[in-house]
Amino acid sequence: MRDRLLPLLALAGAAFCYVATETMPIGILTLVSGDLGVTPAAVGLLITGYAVTVAVVTIPLTYAARNVSRRRLMVGLLAVLVLANLVSAVAGSYAVLLGARLLGSLSQAIFWAVVAPVVTAMFDVAVRGRVNAVVFAGASLGPMLGVPAGTWIGQLYGWRAAFLALTVLALAAFAALAVSMPTVEIRAGHAATGTRPDRRRFAVLVAVTTLSVAGLYASFTYTEVFLTGVTGFAAAALAPLLLARGVADFAGIAAGGWASDRWQRGSVTGSTAVLAAALIALWVVAESRPFTAVLMAVTGFGIGALTPALQNRVLEVAPGSTDMASAVNSVAFNVGIAAGSLIGAAVLDGPGARATALAGGLLTLAALALFLAEPLFVRRTPEVVRR
């Protein structure tokens, strides 16, 4: 078991690099804009285009890579990530930078589809939730630490240095994985298919993922407007509040991974309920700074706990290969982000910023209701899993 710790940590490091790479332009937007002579909106498209590409190509690329050795695939994906960040660091034009970003997004699309089955195959099924939580913890640190660090480096040494630092980190993860990752035969082990395959349960789970993520992002996308315009926080308070939320997210991932190995359905139900309750409570007490600060952290904890719980459930009920099931769930996650942001924008232009929390809460509440109603949509067969 201990010989699998280094590759697990390397994959968590890779997850950090992928998320930090995707979100890095947020903190260096004006620096890139000024240097390359493009508008800030064009730099923003570096993030939008990245996310859209991931959503569009995840399923076809995962299917195309289904017969590739998992060790070779994971090492190759990290090599592409290193190259993408290196090209970003030396890009002399916006077109080259955009191309490098799209190259990175192709690598990320496959990574998130296959990493959970790969990690699951490396360990006993009894710790599936916890080992996947380690990878998600790395991803959680991406926006929490990666973006602020990249912003700081960019301000001191230029935006190219931020991408160069990501190149070094990705290279370290690549090297660690290349020397330590064992040969993983997913098709021959317990990670090949769902432990309790069920198409209808999986369909319900995909819908739950989309609704719950949409609920979060209907509110979270407009956090700055909510906190400054409704609650009355000063702009200087945003960074500490978001950091506290990120720490709570990290704690939620640890709790969700542990709980999902013991009470699989209960972990999804509980974390969705926490997220829904926190969002609706934010709408109720929006003008109270102390309560809002606490509830912001609770939303982080809720989505953090929900993420590994949903992934563990995917690996339980996947009707076909776990790779393709994870790919579908990844697409559902990205669709949820896009849909939630659009819904939040419509609410922001209508009832206003305060109502984004209510809209998010109602969407998440719908996800909870759907998950609780799952038995109505499936065949009456006993489900012998940890509740």
Short mmCIF file of C-alpha atoms in Angstrom, two decimals:
data_model
loop_
_atom_site.label_atom_id
_atom_site.label_comp_id
_atom_site.label_asym_id
_atom_site.label_seq_id
_atom_site.Cartn_x
_atom_site.Cartn_y
_atom_site.Cartn_z
CA MET A 1 0.00 0.00 0.00
CA ARG A 2 2.80 2.42 0.89
CA ASP A 3 4.41 2.02 -2.54
CA ARG A 4 1.25 3.59 -3.99
CA LEU A 5 1.51 6.74 -1.87
CA LEU A 6 3.98 8.57 -4.15
CA PRO A 7 1.91 8.11 -7.34
CA LEU A 8 -1.21 9.13 -5.41
CA LEU A 9 0.47 12.34 -4.26
CA ALA A 10 1.82 12.90 -7.78
CA LEU A 11 -1.72 12.66 -9.17
CA ALA A 12 -2.93 15.08 -6.48
CA GLY A 13 -0.13 17.43 -7.54
CA ALA A 14 -1.20 17.02 -11.15
CA ALA A 15 -4.78 17.89 -10.18
CA PHE A 16 -3.48 21.05 -8.51
CA CYS A 17 -1.56 21.98 -11.67
CA TYR A 18 -4.53 21.39 -13.96
CA VAL A 19 -6.91 23.55 -11.92
CA ALA A 20 -4.28 26.26 -11.39
CA THR A 21 -3.54 26.24 -15.13
CA GLU A 22 -7.22 26.61 -16.02
CA THR A 23 -7.82 29.50 -13.61
CA MET A 24 -4.43 31.27 -13.77
CA PRO A 25 -5.53 34.06 -16.17
CA ILE A 26 -7.95 35.32 -13.49
CA GLY A 27 -5.13 36.83 -11.46
CA ILE A 28 -2.93 38.08 -14.33
CA LEU A 29 -5.62 39.26 -16.73
CA THR A 30 -4.52 42.89 -17.02
CA LEU A 31 -0.84 41.91 -17.25
CA VAL A 32 -1.48 39.59 -20.21
CA SER A 33 -3.82 42.12 -21.80
CA GLY A 34 -1.27 44.93 -21.66
CA ASP A 35 1.68 42.82 -22.82
CA LEU A 36 -0.04 41.15 -25.78
CA GLY A 37 -2.09 44.17 -26.79
CA VAL A 38 -5.53 42.58 -26.48
CA THR A 39 -8.62 43.48 -24.47
CA PRO A 40 -9.26 42.04 -21.00
CA ALA A 41 -12.34 40.36 -22.48
CA ALA A 42 -10.09 38.51 -24.93
CA VAL A 43 -7.94 37.29 -22.05
CA GLY A 44 -11.13 36.17 -20.31
CA LEU A 45 -11.81 33.96 -23.31
CA LEU A 46 -8.66 32.03 -22.40
CA ILE A 47 -10.66 30.67 -19.46
CA THR A 48 -14.00 30.33 -21.24
CA GLY A 49 -12.46 28.60 -24.26
CA TYR A 50 -10.56 26.25 -21.96
CA ALA A 51 -13.71 25.20 -20.08
CA VAL A 52 -15.83 24.84 -23.23
CA THR A 53 -13.16 22.70 -24.88
CA VAL A 54 -13.01 20.41 -21.85
CA ALA A 55 -16.79 19.99 -21.89
CA VAL A 56 -16.94 19.27 -25.63
CA VAL A 57 -14.03 16.85 -26.04
CA THR A 58 -14.06 14.88 -22.77
CA ILE A 59 -16.29 12.01 -23.91
CA PRO A 60 -14.85 11.47 -27.43
CA LEU A 61 -11.24 11.72 -26.25
CA THR A 62 -11.84 9.38 -23.32
CA TYR A 63 -13.41 6.85 -25.69
CA ALA A 64 -10.50 7.19 -28.12
CA ALA A 65 -8.00 6.56 -25.30
CA ARG A 66 -9.86 3.57 -23.84
CA ASN A 67 -7.24 1.01 -24.96
CA VAL A 68 -4.14 3.00 -24.01
CA SER A 69 -2.14 1.73 -21.04
CA ARG A 70 -3.14 3.82 -18.03
CA ARG A 71 0.43 4.30 -16.90
CA ARG A 72 1.48 5.50 -20.34
CA LEU A 73 -1.64 7.65 -20.65
CA MET A 74 -1.26 9.46 -17.32
CA VAL A 75 2.44 10.14 -17.84
CA GLY A 76 1.74 11.32 -21.39
CA LEU A 77 -1.03 13.66 -20.24
CA LEU A 78 1.30 15.32 -17.75
CA ALA A 79 3.94 15.71 -20.44
CA VAL A 80 1.36 17.59 -22.54
CA LEU A 81 0.50 19.79 -19.55
CA VAL A 82 4.19 20.65 -19.07
CA LEU A 83 4.46 21.56 -22.76
CA ALA A 84 1.27 23.64 -22.71
CA ASN A 85 2.45 25.73 -19.76
CA LEU A 86 5.93 26.14 -21.22
CA VAL A 87 4.51 27.39 -24.53
CA SER A 88 2.20 29.72 -22.57
CA ALA A 89 5.22 31.15 -20.76
CA VAL A 90 7.09 31.99 -23.99
CA ALA A 91 4.08 32.85 -26.19
CA GLY A 92 4.81 35.89 -28.33
CA SER A 93 1.24 36.45 -29.43
CA TYR A 94 -2.32 35.97 -28.26
CA ALA A 95 -2.88 33.28 -30.90
CA VAL A 96 0.03 31.18 -29.60
CA LEU A 97 -1.15 31.60 -26.01
CA LEU A 98 -4.69 30.57 -27.00
CA GLY A 99 -3.30 27.51 -28.82
CA ALA A 100 -1.25 26.51 -25.78
CA ARG A 101 -4.35 26.86 -23.57
CA LEU A 102 -6.39 24.66 -25.89
CA LEU A 103 -3.60 22.05 -25.85
CA GLY A 104 -3.71 22.03 -22.06
CA SER A 105 -7.49 21.70 -22.08
CA LEU A 106 -7.30 18.57 -24.25
CA SER A 107 -4.97 16.99 -21.70
CA GLN A 108 -7.19 18.04 -18.80
CA ALA A 109 -10.32 16.62 -20.45
CA ILE A 110 -8.90 13.09 -20.41
CA PHE A 111 -7.18 13.48 -17.03
CA TRP A 112 -10.38 14.18 -15.10
CA ALA A 113 -12.19 11.35 -16.86
CA VAL A 114 -9.64 8.66 -16.02
CA VAL A 115 -7.94 9.76 -12.79
CA ALA A 116 -10.66 8.43 -10.44
CA PRO A 117 -10.72 4.92 -11.99
CA VAL A 118 -6.91 4.88 -12.00
CA VAL A 119 -6.65 5.87 -8.33
CA THR A 120 -9.41 3.41 -7.42
CA ALA A 121 -7.57 0.58 -9.18
CA MET A 122 -4.42 1.34 -7.21
CA PHE A 123 -6.08 0.79 -3.82
CA ASP A 124 -8.60 -1.44 -2.10
CA VAL A 125 -12.23 -0.61 -2.83
CA ALA A 126 -12.83 -0.03 0.91
CA VAL A 127 -10.79 3.21 0.78
CA ARG A 128 -12.04 4.35 -2.63
CA GLY A 129 -13.63 7.53 -1.31
CA ARG A 130 -10.64 8.57 0.75
CA VAL A 131 -7.98 8.08 -1.93
CA ASN A 132 -10.09 9.96 -4.46
CA ALA A 133 -10.50 12.72 -1.89
CA VAL A 134 -6.70 13.13 -1.87
CA VAL A 135 -6.79 13.93 -5.60
CA PHE A 136 -9.72 16.31 -5.16
CA ALA A 137 -7.87 17.99 -2.32
CA GLY A 138 -5.08 18.79 -4.76
CA ALA A 139 -7.64 20.24 -7.14
CA SER A 140 -9.14 22.33 -4.33
CA LEU A 141 -5.75 23.88 -3.60
CA GLY A 142 -5.48 25.04 -7.23
CA PRO A 143 -7.74 28.11 -6.96
CA MET A 144 -7.11 28.51 -3.21
CA LEU A 145 -3.31 28.74 -3.43
CA GLY A 146 -2.36 28.54 -7.10
CA VAL A 147 -4.19 31.63 -8.33
CA PRO A 148 -3.05 33.95 -5.46
CA ALA A 149 0.53 32.68 -5.81
CA GLY A 150 0.41 33.12 -9.58
CA THR A 151 -0.95 36.64 -9.17
CA TRP A 152 1.85 37.51 -6.75
CA ILE A 153 4.54 36.06 -9.05
CA GLY A 154 3.01 37.85 -12.03
CA GLN A 155 3.03 41.19 -10.26
CA LEU A 156 6.66 40.78 -9.20
CA TYR A 157 8.23 39.13 -12.24
CA GLY A 158 5.66 39.31 -15.04
CA TRP A 159 2.82 37.03 -16.14
CA ARG A 160 5.16 34.71 -18.03
CA ALA A 161 6.89 33.83 -14.77
CA ALA A 162 3.56 32.62 -13.39
CA PHE A 163 3.19 30.12 -16.23
CA LEU A 164 6.86 29.18 -15.90
CA ALA A 165 6.30 28.36 -12.22
CA LEU A 166 3.37 26.13 -13.22
CA THR A 167 5.65 24.46 -15.78
CA VAL A 168 8.13 23.58 -13.02
CA LEU A 169 5.39 22.20 -10.76
CA ALA A 170 3.86 20.15 -13.58
CA LEU A 171 7.33 18.84 -14.46
CA ALA A 172 7.82 17.72 -10.84
CA ALA A 173 4.48 15.88 -10.90
CA PHE A 174 5.41 14.33 -14.25
CA ALA A 175 8.77 13.11 -12.95
CA ALA A 176 7.27 11.68 -9.75
CA LEU A 177 4.58 9.85 -11.68
CA ALA A 178 6.98 8.56 -14.32
CA VAL A 179 9.21 6.87 -11.74
CA SER A 180 6.56 5.62 -9.34
CA MET A 181 3.28 4.83 -11.05
CA PRO A 182 2.61 1.10 -11.26
CA THR A 183 1.07 -0.64 -14.23
CA VAL A 184 -2.66 -0.35 -13.65
CA GLU A 185 -4.98 -2.85 -15.31
CA ILE A 186 -8.37 -1.28 -14.81
CA ARG A 187 -10.23 -3.73 -17.03
CA ALA A 188 -9.09 -6.68 -14.99
CA GLY A 189 -9.83 -5.21 -11.56
CA HIS A 190 -12.57 -3.82 -9.37
CA ALA A 191 -12.26 -0.35 -10.95
CA ALA A 192 -13.28 -1.51 -14.43
CA THR A 193 -17.02 -1.10 -13.97
CA GLY A 194 -19.38 0.11 -11.29
CA THR A 195 -19.60 -2.01 -8.16
CA ARG A 196 -23.39 -2.01 -8.57
CA PRO A 197 -24.01 -0.97 -12.21
CA ASP A 198 -27.35 0.73 -12.78
CA ARG A 199 -28.18 2.95 -15.75
CA ARG A 200 -31.11 4.66 -14.08
CA ARG A 201 -29.26 5.45 -10.88
CA PHE A 202 -26.40 6.79 -12.96
CA ALA A 203 -28.75 9.01 -14.99
CA VAL A 204 -30.22 10.40 -11.77
CA LEU A 205 -26.70 11.01 -10.43
CA VAL A 206 -25.68 12.95 -13.54
CA ALA A 207 -28.75 15.17 -13.16
CA VAL A 208 -27.97 15.65 -9.45
CA THR A 209 -24.41 16.69 -10.32
CA THR A 210 -25.61 19.21 -12.90
CA LEU A 211 -28.25 20.74 -10.62
CA SER A 212 -26.07 20.95 -7.50
CA VAL A 213 -23.10 22.48 -9.34
CA ALA A 214 -25.43 24.90 -11.14
CA GLY A 215 -26.84 25.87 -7.75
CA LEU A 216 -23.40 26.64 -6.38
CA TYR A 217 -22.25 28.66 -9.38
CA ALA A 218 -25.50 30.63 -9.72
CA SER A 219 -24.38 32.26 -6.47
CA PHE A 220 -20.60 31.76 -6.32
CA THR A 221 -19.93 33.36 -9.72
CA TYR A 222 -21.23 36.65 -8.36
CA THR A 223 -19.69 36.45 -4.90
CA GLU A 224 -17.90 39.79 -5.23
CA VAL A 225 -21.13 41.64 -6.09
CA PHE A 226 -23.01 39.86 -3.30
CA LEU A 227 -20.43 40.53 -0.59
CA THR A 228 -19.73 44.16 -1.45
CA GLY A 229 -23.10 45.28 -2.81
CA VAL A 230 -25.48 43.40 -0.50
CA THR A 231 -23.60 42.50 2.67
CA GLY A 232 -21.48 45.64 2.64
CA PHE A 233 -18.01 44.17 2.97
CA ALA A 234 -15.08 46.29 1.83
CA ALA A 235 -13.19 45.06 -1.21
CA ALA A 236 -10.18 44.34 1.02
CA ALA A 237 -12.22 41.73 2.89
CA LEU A 238 -12.85 39.60 -0.22
CA ALA A 239 -9.50 37.79 -0.20
CA PRO A 240 -9.71 36.65 3.46
CA LEU A 241 -13.34 35.56 3.00
CA LEU A 242 -12.51 33.56 -0.11
CA LEU A 243 -9.47 32.04 1.60
CA ALA A 244 -11.64 30.94 4.54
CA ARG A 245 -14.10 29.44 2.08
CA GLY A 246 -11.27 27.61 0.34
CA VAL A 247 -10.00 26.17 3.63
CA ALA A 248 -13.53 24.97 4.42
CA ASP A 249 -13.75 23.44 0.94
CA PHE A 250 -10.52 21.56 1.63
CA ALA A 251 -11.89 20.29 4.96
CA GLY A 252 -15.11 19.27 3.26
CA ILE A 253 -13.24 17.14 0.74
CA ALA A 254 -11.51 15.24 3.55
CA ALA A 255 -14.81 14.76 5.38
CA GLY A 256 -16.70 13.78 2.23
CA GLY A 257 -14.10 11.22 1.19
CA TRP A 258 -14.13 9.62 4.63
CA ALA A 259 -17.93 9.62 4.91
CA SER A 260 -18.55 8.26 1.42
CA ASP A 261 -16.58 5.11 2.24
CA ARG A 262 -18.98 4.46 5.12
CA TRP A 263 -22.34 5.95 4.17
CA GLN A 264 -22.34 6.40 0.44
CA ARG A 265 -25.91 7.58 -0.12
CA GLY A 266 -25.89 9.43 3.18
CA SER A 267 -22.78 11.41 2.24
CA VAL A 268 -24.38 12.65 -0.99
CA THR A 269 -27.64 13.46 0.80
CA GLY A 270 -25.97 15.22 3.72
CA SER A 271 -23.54 17.33 1.72
CA THR A 272 -26.23 18.40 -0.77
CA ALA A 273 -28.51 19.35 2.12
CA VAL A 274 -25.74 21.40 3.77
CA LEU A 275 -25.04 23.24 0.52
CA ALA A 276 -28.73 23.97 -0.16
CA ALA A 277 -29.36 25.14 3.40
CA ALA A 278 -26.31 27.41 3.40
CA LEU A 279 -27.26 29.07 0.11
CA ILE A 280 -30.85 29.72 1.20
CA ALA A 281 -29.62 30.99 4.58
CA LEU A 282 -27.28 33.39 2.75
CA TRP A 283 -30.33 34.89 1.05
CA VAL A 284 -32.10 35.25 4.39
CA VAL A 285 -29.23 36.87 6.35
CA ALA A 286 -27.47 38.61 3.45
CA GLU A 287 -27.13 41.91 5.29
CA SER A 288 -25.41 40.39 8.33
CA ARG A 289 -21.65 40.34 7.93
CA PRO A 290 -20.86 37.75 10.65
CA PHE A 291 -23.52 35.28 9.48
CA THR A 292 -22.61 35.78 5.83
CA ALA A 293 -18.92 35.14 6.54
CA VAL A 294 -19.76 31.88 8.32
CA LEU A 295 -22.22 30.75 5.66
CA MET A 296 -19.71 31.44 2.89
CA ALA A 297 -17.40 28.96 4.58
CA VAL A 298 -20.28 26.47 4.97
CA THR A 299 -20.96 26.59 1.22
CA GLY A 300 -17.30 25.75 0.67
CA PHE A 301 -17.52 22.83 3.08
CA GLY A 302 -20.73 21.59 1.42
CA ILE A 303 -19.42 21.53 -2.15
CA GLY A 304 -16.09 20.15 -0.93
CA ALA A 305 -17.82 17.21 0.77
CA LEU A 306 -20.17 16.68 -2.17
CA THR A 307 -17.42 16.35 -4.79
CA PRO A 308 -15.79 13.07 -3.59
CA ALA A 309 -19.19 11.74 -2.50
CA LEU A 310 -20.55 12.14 -6.03
CA GLN A 311 -17.42 10.61 -7.57
CA ASN A 312 -17.59 7.62 -5.24
CA ARG A 313 -21.24 7.17 -6.19
CA VAL A 314 -20.31 7.33 -9.89
CA LEU A 315 -17.82 4.50 -9.36
CA GLU A 316 -20.57 2.53 -7.60
CA VAL A 317 -23.36 2.77 -10.18
CA ALA A 318 -21.42 3.28 -13.44
CA PRO A 319 -23.37 1.23 -16.02
CA GLY A 320 -20.38 0.66 -18.32
CA SER A 321 -16.72 1.47 -17.97
CA THR A 322 -15.83 3.77 -15.09
CA ASP A 323 -13.73 5.86 -17.48
CA MET A 324 -16.73 6.78 -19.61
CA ALA A 325 -18.94 7.24 -16.56
CA SER A 326 -16.41 9.65 -15.04
CA ALA A 327 -16.20 11.45 -18.39
CA VAL A 328 -19.98 11.93 -18.45
CA ASN A 329 -19.93 13.18 -14.86
CA SER A 330 -17.11 15.60 -15.70
CA VAL A 331 -19.18 17.01 -18.56
CA ALA A 332 -22.18 17.30 -16.21
CA PHE A 333 -19.98 19.27 -13.79
CA ASN A 334 -18.89 21.69 -16.51
CA VAL A 335 -22.45 22.05 -17.83
CA GLY A 336 -23.51 22.85 -14.28
CA ILE A 337 -20.88 25.59 -14.04
CA ALA A 338 -21.99 27.17 -17.32
CA ALA A 339 -25.72 26.83 -16.60
CA GLY A 340 -25.37 28.15 -13.06
CA SER A 341 -23.39 31.18 -14.22
CA LEU A 342 -26.03 31.98 -16.87
CA ILE A 343 -28.90 31.58 -14.41
CA GLY A 344 -27.08 33.74 -11.89
CA ALA A 345 -26.51 36.42 -14.54
CA ALA A 346 -30.22 36.49 -15.35
CA VAL A 347 -31.11 36.76 -11.66
CA LEU A 348 -28.48 39.47 -11.15
CA ASP A 349 -30.01 41.56 -13.96
CA GLY A 350 -33.50 40.96 -12.55
CA PRO A 351 -34.17 40.62 -8.80
CA GLY A 352 -30.56 41.47 -7.99
CA ALA A 353 -27.44 40.04 -6.33
CA ARG A 354 -29.16 38.93 -3.14
CA ALA A 355 -31.49 36.63 -5.08
CA THR A 356 -28.57 34.74 -6.64
CA ALA A 357 -28.17 32.92 -3.33
CA LEU A 358 -31.86 31.97 -3.33
CA ALA A 359 -31.68 30.78 -6.94
CA GLY A 360 -28.63 28.68 -6.10
CA GLY A 361 -30.31 27.26 -3.02
CA LEU A 362 -33.45 26.28 -4.94
CA LEU A 363 -31.41 24.55 -7.66
CA THR A 364 -29.45 22.62 -5.04
CA LEU A 365 -32.67 21.79 -3.22
CA ALA A 366 -34.00 20.36 -6.49
CA ALA A 367 -30.85 18.22 -6.72
CA LEU A 368 -31.47 16.94 -3.19
CA ALA A 369 -35.12 16.15 -3.92
CA LEU A 370 -34.16 14.27 -7.07
CA PHE A 371 -31.57 12.19 -5.25
CA LEU A 372 -33.98 11.35 -2.46
CA ALA A 373 -36.55 10.33 -5.09
CA GLU A 374 -34.05 8.05 -6.82
CA PRO A 375 -35.85 4.84 -5.68
CA LEU A 376 -38.90 5.93 -7.68
CA PHE A 377 -36.87 5.90 -10.90
CA VAL A 378 -35.08 2.59 -10.52
CA ARG A 379 -36.02 -1.06 -10.41
CA ARG A 380 -36.95 -2.47 -7.05
CA THR A 381 -33.72 -4.39 -6.49
CA PRO A 382 -31.76 -4.46 -3.25
CA GLU A 383 -28.75 -2.18 -3.23
CA VAL A 384 -26.09 -3.66 -1.02
CA VAL A 385 -23.85 -0.66 -0.47
CA ARG A 386 -22.78 1.40 2.50
CA ARG A 387 -25.63 3.76 3.35
#
